[in-house]
Amino acid sequence: MIKKIFVICMFAVCLCSGFANVPFSTLSDDPIVISYQRNFLRAGLSTKLELLEGAAEIPSVNMTPLYCDALYFAISGFYVLGEDRQLVDIACSAINSAAEGQDSSILAPIYEIFPLFSNTGLKTSCINAVAKLSGSDGEGFEFLKDWFASALEDCENGNFVNPRVMVSALEAFAVMGESSVFPLVFKAAVSNLDTSVVTAAGKTINSLNEGYTDNILAIVAEKDPEKTGAAFSFAVSNENLPEPDLGTIAENVFDTMLEVGSEGNPDALPVLESSMEVLTRLKWFNASPSVLRYFYAVQSEYNAENIGAERLIPVINCLGAMGTSEAAQALSIFLGLLNSETEQKKTCNENLMLSIINALGDLGDKTAFDYLLYVGYLDYPESVKQASRDALARLKW
């Protein structure tokens, strides 16, 4: 009994002193708000919550001064009551109601209460309110950005950070739309964090439209195959990304991975091949010089019997989509070499032949005429000869 009286007395002293460093809002000019503020100060915990709920039902009056009082009360009470359920409910009610208004003065106590309480509902309410009431270039955004950076660092150090709160922050970044948070969100998206955080980070990345391509290219420039592959997969799945931007990204990924692969890093190959598929689909002719360079390298490996035709065919298909005379010339010469080989050995790889012939037909360059025509005189399967006749018919004169 004595202990209980002591706690109550201490709480009363704390409230009377206002904790000196914890400001309470000034009285409003509105008599309705003043009445609520006075009643709030007099009331017990349960009645305080009822007053806040009643105030929220008067949308025509700006009750933010009352909500500020409630938050500063919760801040003061925390040092005595800790995360008391009623105290948390009071804070959450004030934050959620204030978030529905347009008065950003509530943000000051929100910044103070956020680090004090660990309650998930309170923290997510704080984050949602900041997202609604602070602009993407305001201190609210910087507040959330700094917290999220700190949270990622804590996770790296083996400390627990509530995934639901991290997801709430990521959703807030999506609402605020400020692209400077991209590196942090990407870091979360490729991390070993809780699946819910990783998934939310991926969604947030593709919602940050401003500066999106530049941010992806900055990651590609790091020449890390794993990061590049992840960044490229996000770009490919971004339905709002214009095709010219996707083409630019795919070209940069291809060039970078071609360089990294030439330095002996085998992790670059899957990313390079993935980017080549996009270049083929987009018919991105700007990449023709790079694809040609890769074609010659792969052709050399094929001739040395270090790789099979399955590695060569995608490159041929990509060259066929480039639409350049250089691509047509390279494939025509290669078809000539295969014709000579078939003439001597009486064998051929049907899939490889069909790939080259179809690519030359797509290119439509008359450079291929003699090589395609000669196919009909050799001992090829009928499917190859028919493909050659079809390709000849598509040449442009």
Coordinates of C-alpha atoms in Angstrom, one line a residue:
M1 CA 0.0 0.0 0.0
I2 CA 2.8 2.4 0.9
K3 CA 4.6 1.5 -2.4
K4 CA 1.4 2.3 -4.4
I5 CA 1.0 5.7 -2.6
F6 CA 4.7 6.5 -3.3
V7 CA 4.3 5.8 -7.1
I8 CA 1.1 7.9 -7.3
C9 CA 2.8 10.8 -5.4
M10 CA 5.9 10.6 -7.7
F11 CA 3.6 10.6 -10.8
A12 CA 1.8 13.7 -9.4
V13 CA 5.1 15.5 -8.8
C14 CA 6.2 14.7 -12.3
L15 CA 3.1 16.1 -13.8
C16 CA 3.2 19.2 -11.7
S17 CA 6.7 19.9 -12.6
G18 CA 5.9 19.1 -16.3
F19 CA 9.3 17.4 -16.2
A20 CA 10.6 20.9 -16.9
N21 CA 12.0 19.8 -20.3
V22 CA 8.7 18.5 -21.6
P23 CA 6.6 21.4 -23.0
F24 CA 2.8 21.4 -22.9
S25 CA 0.9 23.2 -25.7
T26 CA -0.6 26.6 -25.0
L27 CA -4.3 27.0 -24.6
S28 CA -6.2 27.2 -27.9
D29 CA -8.2 30.3 -29.0
D30 CA -11.2 28.1 -29.6
P31 CA -13.4 27.8 -26.5
I32 CA -14.4 24.2 -27.4
V33 CA -10.7 23.1 -27.5
I34 CA -10.0 25.0 -24.3
S35 CA -12.8 23.2 -22.6
Y36 CA -11.4 19.8 -23.7
Q37 CA -7.9 20.8 -22.7
R38 CA -9.0 21.8 -19.1
N39 CA -11.1 18.6 -18.7
F40 CA -8.2 16.5 -20.0
L41 CA -5.9 17.9 -17.3
R42 CA -8.4 17.2 -14.6
A43 CA -9.4 13.7 -15.7
G44 CA -8.1 10.3 -14.8
L45 CA -6.5 8.0 -17.4
S46 CA -9.7 6.3 -18.6
T47 CA -11.6 9.5 -18.8
K48 CA -8.7 11.1 -20.7
L49 CA -9.1 8.4 -23.4
E50 CA -12.8 9.0 -23.6
L51 CA -12.2 12.8 -24.0
L52 CA -9.9 12.1 -26.9
E53 CA -12.3 9.8 -28.6
G54 CA -15.1 12.4 -28.2
A55 CA -12.9 15.2 -29.6
A56 CA -12.2 13.1 -32.7
E57 CA -16.0 13.2 -33.4
I58 CA -15.9 17.0 -33.9
P59 CA -14.1 17.3 -37.3
S60 CA -15.1 20.9 -37.7
V61 CA -12.7 22.0 -34.9
N62 CA -8.9 21.7 -34.9
M63 CA -8.2 19.6 -31.8
T64 CA -4.5 19.4 -32.4
P65 CA -3.6 21.5 -29.2
L66 CA -5.5 18.8 -27.2
Y67 CA -3.7 16.0 -29.0
C68 CA -0.4 17.7 -28.3
D69 CA -1.3 17.9 -24.6
A70 CA -2.1 14.2 -24.6
L71 CA 1.2 13.2 -26.2
Y72 CA 3.2 15.4 -23.8
F73 CA 1.2 13.8 -20.9
A74 CA 2.1 10.3 -22.2
I75 CA 5.8 11.3 -22.5
S76 CA 5.8 12.5 -18.9
G77 CA 3.9 9.5 -17.7
F78 CA 6.2 7.1 -19.5
Y79 CA 9.0 7.8 -16.9
V80 CA 6.8 6.6 -14.1
L81 CA 4.3 4.2 -15.6
G82 CA 6.4 2.8 -18.4
E83 CA 4.4 1.3 -21.3
D84 CA 1.1 1.3 -19.3
R85 CA -1.7 0.0 -21.5
Q86 CA -3.9 3.1 -20.9
L87 CA -1.0 5.5 -21.5
V88 CA -0.3 3.8 -24.8
D89 CA -4.0 4.0 -25.8
I90 CA -4.1 7.7 -25.0
A91 CA -1.0 8.3 -27.1
C92 CA -2.3 6.2 -30.0
S93 CA -5.7 7.9 -30.0
A94 CA -4.1 11.3 -30.0
I95 CA -1.7 10.4 -32.9
N96 CA -4.3 8.7 -35.0
S97 CA -6.8 11.6 -34.6
A98 CA -4.2 14.2 -35.3
A99 CA -3.1 12.4 -38.4
E100 CA -6.5 13.0 -39.9
G101 CA -6.0 16.8 -39.8
Q102 CA -3.6 19.1 -41.5
D103 CA -1.9 20.6 -38.5
S104 CA 1.8 19.5 -38.5
S105 CA 2.4 21.0 -35.0
I106 CA 1.6 17.5 -33.7
L107 CA 4.9 16.3 -35.3
A108 CA 7.1 17.8 -32.5
P109 CA 5.7 15.5 -29.7
I110 CA 5.6 12.6 -32.1
Y111 CA 9.3 12.9 -32.7
E112 CA 9.8 12.8 -28.9
I113 CA 7.5 9.9 -28.1
F114 CA 8.5 7.6 -30.9
P115 CA 11.9 6.5 -29.4
L116 CA 10.5 6.1 -25.9
F117 CA 7.8 3.5 -26.5
S118 CA 8.4 0.1 -28.0
N119 CA 4.7 -0.7 -28.5
T120 CA 4.2 -1.7 -32.2
G121 CA 0.8 0.0 -32.6
L122 CA 2.2 3.3 -31.2
K123 CA 5.2 3.3 -33.4
T124 CA 3.3 2.5 -36.5
S125 CA 0.8 5.2 -35.7
C126 CA 3.7 7.7 -35.3
I127 CA 5.1 6.6 -38.7
N128 CA 1.8 6.9 -40.5
A129 CA 1.2 10.4 -39.0
V130 CA 4.6 11.6 -40.1
A131 CA 4.0 10.3 -43.6
K132 CA 0.7 12.1 -43.8
L133 CA 1.7 15.4 -42.3
S134 CA 5.3 15.8 -43.4
G135 CA 6.4 16.6 -47.0
S136 CA 8.9 14.4 -48.8
D137 CA 11.5 17.2 -48.3
G138 CA 10.6 18.0 -44.7
E139 CA 12.1 17.0 -41.4
G140 CA 9.6 14.2 -41.0
F141 CA 11.1 12.4 -43.9
E142 CA 14.6 12.9 -42.6
F143 CA 13.4 11.7 -39.2
L144 CA 12.1 8.4 -40.7
K145 CA 15.1 8.0 -43.0
D146 CA 17.5 8.4 -40.1
W147 CA 15.5 5.9 -38.0
F148 CA 15.4 3.4 -40.8
A149 CA 19.2 3.7 -41.4
S150 CA 19.7 3.1 -37.7
A151 CA 17.3 0.1 -37.7
L152 CA 19.2 -1.5 -40.5
E153 CA 22.5 -1.0 -38.7
D154 CA 21.0 -2.5 -35.5
C155 CA 19.9 -5.6 -37.6
E156 CA 23.4 -6.0 -39.0
N157 CA 24.7 -5.9 -35.4
G158 CA 22.4 -8.7 -34.4
N159 CA 19.9 -6.6 -32.6
F160 CA 16.1 -7.1 -32.9
V161 CA 14.0 -4.5 -34.7
N162 CA 10.3 -5.1 -35.0
P163 CA 9.6 -6.1 -38.6
R164 CA 6.1 -4.6 -38.5
V165 CA 7.6 -1.2 -37.6
M166 CA 10.1 -1.5 -40.4
V167 CA 7.4 -2.4 -42.9
S168 CA 5.4 0.6 -41.7
A169 CA 8.4 2.8 -42.4
L170 CA 8.9 1.4 -45.9
E171 CA 5.2 2.0 -46.7
A172 CA 5.6 5.5 -45.5
F173 CA 8.6 6.0 -47.9
A174 CA 6.3 4.8 -50.7
V175 CA 3.7 7.4 -49.7
M176 CA 6.3 10.2 -49.4
G177 CA 8.0 9.3 -52.7
E178 CA 11.4 10.9 -52.0
S179 CA 14.0 9.0 -54.0
S180 CA 17.0 9.8 -51.8
V181 CA 15.9 6.9 -49.6
F182 CA 16.4 4.4 -52.5
P183 CA 19.9 3.1 -51.3
L184 CA 18.5 2.3 -47.9
V185 CA 15.4 0.6 -49.2
F186 CA 17.5 -1.4 -51.7
K187 CA 19.7 -2.5 -48.9
A188 CA 16.7 -3.8 -47.1
A189 CA 15.3 -5.5 -50.2
V190 CA 18.5 -7.6 -50.7
S191 CA 19.0 -8.3 -47.0
N192 CA 18.3 -11.4 -44.9
L193 CA 15.7 -9.6 -42.9
D194 CA 12.2 -10.9 -42.2
T195 CA 10.4 -11.8 -45.4
S196 CA 7.8 -9.2 -44.7
V197 CA 10.5 -6.5 -44.7
V198 CA 12.2 -7.7 -47.8
T199 CA 8.9 -7.9 -49.7
A200 CA 7.8 -4.4 -48.6
A201 CA 11.2 -3.0 -49.5
G202 CA 10.8 -4.5 -53.1
K203 CA 7.4 -2.9 -53.5
T204 CA 8.7 0.4 -52.2
I205 CA 11.6 0.5 -54.6
N206 CA 9.3 0.3 -57.6
S207 CA 7.2 3.1 -56.2
L208 CA 10.0 5.6 -56.1
N209 CA 9.6 6.9 -59.6
E210 CA 11.7 10.1 -59.4
G211 CA 15.4 9.3 -60.1
Y212 CA 14.6 5.6 -60.4
T213 CA 16.8 4.9 -63.4
D214 CA 19.7 6.9 -62.0
N215 CA 19.5 4.9 -58.8
I216 CA 19.5 1.6 -60.6
L217 CA 22.4 2.6 -62.8
A218 CA 24.4 3.7 -59.7
I219 CA 24.0 0.2 -58.3
V220 CA 25.1 -1.3 -61.7
A221 CA 28.2 0.9 -61.7
E222 CA 29.4 -0.9 -58.5
K223 CA 30.0 -3.9 -60.7
D224 CA 28.7 -6.4 -58.2
P225 CA 26.9 -9.2 -60.0
E226 CA 24.6 -10.0 -57.1
K227 CA 23.6 -6.4 -56.5
T228 CA 23.3 -5.8 -60.2
G229 CA 21.1 -8.8 -60.7
A230 CA 18.8 -7.8 -57.9
A231 CA 18.6 -4.2 -59.2
F232 CA 17.9 -5.3 -62.7
S233 CA 15.2 -7.7 -61.6
F234 CA 13.4 -4.8 -59.9
A235 CA 13.7 -2.7 -63.0
V236 CA 12.3 -5.6 -65.2
S237 CA 9.3 -6.0 -62.8
N238 CA 8.6 -2.2 -62.6
E239 CA 5.5 -1.8 -64.7
N240 CA 5.7 2.0 -64.6
L241 CA 9.3 2.1 -66.0
P242 CA 9.3 3.5 -69.6
E243 CA 10.8 1.2 -72.1
P244 CA 13.6 3.6 -73.1
D245 CA 14.7 3.6 -69.4
L246 CA 14.5 -0.2 -69.2
G247 CA 16.6 -0.4 -72.4
T248 CA 19.2 2.0 -71.0
I249 CA 19.4 -0.1 -67.8
A250 CA 19.6 -3.4 -69.7
E251 CA 22.4 -2.0 -72.0
N252 CA 24.4 -0.8 -68.9
V253 CA 23.9 -4.1 -67.2
F254 CA 25.0 -6.0 -70.3
D255 CA 28.2 -3.8 -70.7
T256 CA 29.1 -4.0 -67.1
M257 CA 28.6 -7.7 -66.7
L258 CA 30.5 -8.3 -70.0
E259 CA 33.4 -6.5 -68.4
V260 CA 33.1 -8.3 -65.1
G261 CA 32.8 -11.6 -66.8
S262 CA 35.8 -11.0 -68.9
E263 CA 37.8 -10.6 -65.7
G264 CA 36.9 -14.1 -64.7
N265 CA 33.8 -13.7 -62.5
P266 CA 31.4 -16.5 -63.3
D267 CA 28.6 -14.8 -61.3
A268 CA 28.3 -12.2 -64.1
L269 CA 27.0 -14.6 -66.7
P270 CA 23.4 -15.2 -65.5
V271 CA 22.9 -11.4 -65.1
L272 CA 24.4 -10.8 -68.5
E273 CA 22.1 -13.3 -70.1
S274 CA 19.1 -11.9 -68.3
S275 CA 19.9 -8.4 -69.6
M276 CA 20.4 -9.8 -73.1
E277 CA 16.9 -11.3 -73.1
V278 CA 15.5 -7.8 -72.4
L279 CA 17.7 -6.3 -75.2
T280 CA 16.3 -8.9 -77.6
R281 CA 12.7 -8.2 -76.5
L282 CA 13.1 -4.4 -76.9
K283 CA 15.2 -4.7 -80.1
W284 CA 17.6 -2.3 -78.4
F285 CA 19.9 -1.6 -81.4
N286 CA 22.1 0.8 -79.3
A287 CA 23.6 -2.3 -77.7
S288 CA 24.6 -3.8 -81.1
P289 CA 28.3 -3.1 -80.7
S290 CA 28.4 -4.8 -77.3
V291 CA 26.4 -7.7 -78.4
L292 CA 28.6 -8.2 -81.4
R293 CA 31.7 -8.2 -79.1
Y294 CA 30.0 -10.9 -77.0
F295 CA 29.0 -12.9 -80.0
Y296 CA 32.6 -13.1 -81.3
A297 CA 33.7 -14.2 -77.8
V298 CA 31.0 -16.9 -77.5
Q299 CA 31.6 -18.0 -81.1
S300 CA 35.3 -18.5 -80.4
E301 CA 34.4 -20.6 -77.3
Y302 CA 31.9 -22.7 -79.4
N303 CA 34.5 -23.3 -82.1
A304 CA 36.9 -24.5 -79.5
E305 CA 34.1 -26.8 -78.2
N306 CA 34.2 -25.3 -74.8
I307 CA 30.5 -24.5 -74.9
G308 CA 27.5 -25.9 -76.6
A309 CA 25.1 -24.3 -79.1
E310 CA 22.6 -23.5 -76.3
R311 CA 25.0 -20.7 -75.2
L312 CA 25.4 -19.3 -78.7
I313 CA 21.7 -19.3 -79.8
P314 CA 20.5 -16.6 -77.4
V315 CA 23.3 -14.3 -78.6
I316 CA 22.3 -15.0 -82.2
N317 CA 18.7 -14.2 -81.4
C318 CA 19.7 -10.9 -79.8
L319 CA 21.8 -10.0 -82.9
G320 CA 18.8 -10.7 -85.1
A321 CA 16.8 -8.2 -83.0
M322 CA 19.4 -5.5 -83.3
G323 CA 18.5 -4.6 -86.9
T324 CA 22.0 -3.4 -87.9
S325 CA 24.0 -4.2 -91.0
E326 CA 27.0 -5.1 -88.7
A327 CA 24.8 -7.8 -87.1
A328 CA 23.7 -9.1 -90.5
Q329 CA 27.3 -9.3 -91.7
A330 CA 28.6 -11.2 -88.7
L331 CA 25.8 -13.7 -88.9
S332 CA 26.1 -14.1 -92.6
I333 CA 29.8 -14.9 -92.3
F334 CA 29.1 -17.4 -89.5
L335 CA 26.4 -19.1 -91.6
G336 CA 29.0 -19.4 -94.4
L337 CA 31.4 -21.1 -92.0
L338 CA 28.7 -23.5 -90.9
N339 CA 27.8 -24.2 -94.6
S340 CA 31.4 -25.2 -95.2
E341 CA 31.5 -27.4 -92.2
T342 CA 28.3 -29.1 -93.2
E343 CA 29.6 -29.6 -96.7
Q344 CA 32.7 -31.3 -95.4
K345 CA 31.4 -33.3 -92.4
K346 CA 27.8 -33.8 -93.5
T347 CA 26.5 -32.9 -90.0
C348 CA 24.9 -29.9 -88.5
N349 CA 23.2 -28.6 -85.3
E350 CA 19.6 -28.1 -86.5
N351 CA 18.6 -25.7 -83.7
L352 CA 21.7 -23.5 -84.3
M353 CA 21.0 -23.4 -88.0
L354 CA 17.4 -22.4 -87.5
S355 CA 18.4 -19.7 -85.1
I356 CA 20.9 -18.1 -87.5
I357 CA 18.6 -18.4 -90.5
N358 CA 15.6 -16.9 -88.6
A359 CA 17.8 -14.1 -87.3
L360 CA 19.0 -13.2 -90.8
G361 CA 15.4 -13.2 -92.0
D362 CA 14.5 -10.8 -89.2
L363 CA 17.4 -8.5 -90.2
G364 CA 16.4 -8.6 -93.8
D365 CA 19.8 -7.5 -95.0
K366 CA 20.6 -8.6 -98.6
T367 CA 24.2 -9.4 -97.5
A368 CA 22.9 -12.8 -96.4
F369 CA 21.5 -13.7 -99.8
D370 CA 24.3 -16.0 -101.1
Y371 CA 24.7 -17.7 -97.8
L372 CA 21.0 -18.4 -97.4
L373 CA 20.7 -19.5 -101.0
Y374 CA 23.5 -22.0 -100.6
V375 CA 21.7 -23.7 -97.7
G376 CA 19.3 -25.2 -100.3
Y377 CA 22.1 -27.0 -102.1
L378 CA 23.5 -28.8 -99.0
D379 CA 22.5 -31.8 -97.1
Y380 CA 20.4 -30.0 -94.5
P381 CA 17.1 -31.2 -93.0
E382 CA 14.0 -30.0 -94.7
S383 CA 13.1 -27.8 -91.8
V384 CA 16.4 -25.9 -92.3
K385 CA 15.9 -25.6 -96.0
Q386 CA 12.4 -24.3 -95.6
A387 CA 13.5 -21.7 -93.0
S388 CA 16.2 -20.6 -95.5
R389 CA 13.6 -20.1 -98.3
D390 CA 11.4 -18.1 -95.8
A391 CA 14.3 -16.0 -94.8
L392 CA 15.2 -15.3 -98.5
A393 CA 11.7 -14.1 -99.1
R394 CA 12.1 -11.6 -96.2
L395 CA 15.3 -9.9 -97.5
K396 CA 14.9 -6.3 -98.4
W397 CA 16.2 -5.1 -101.8

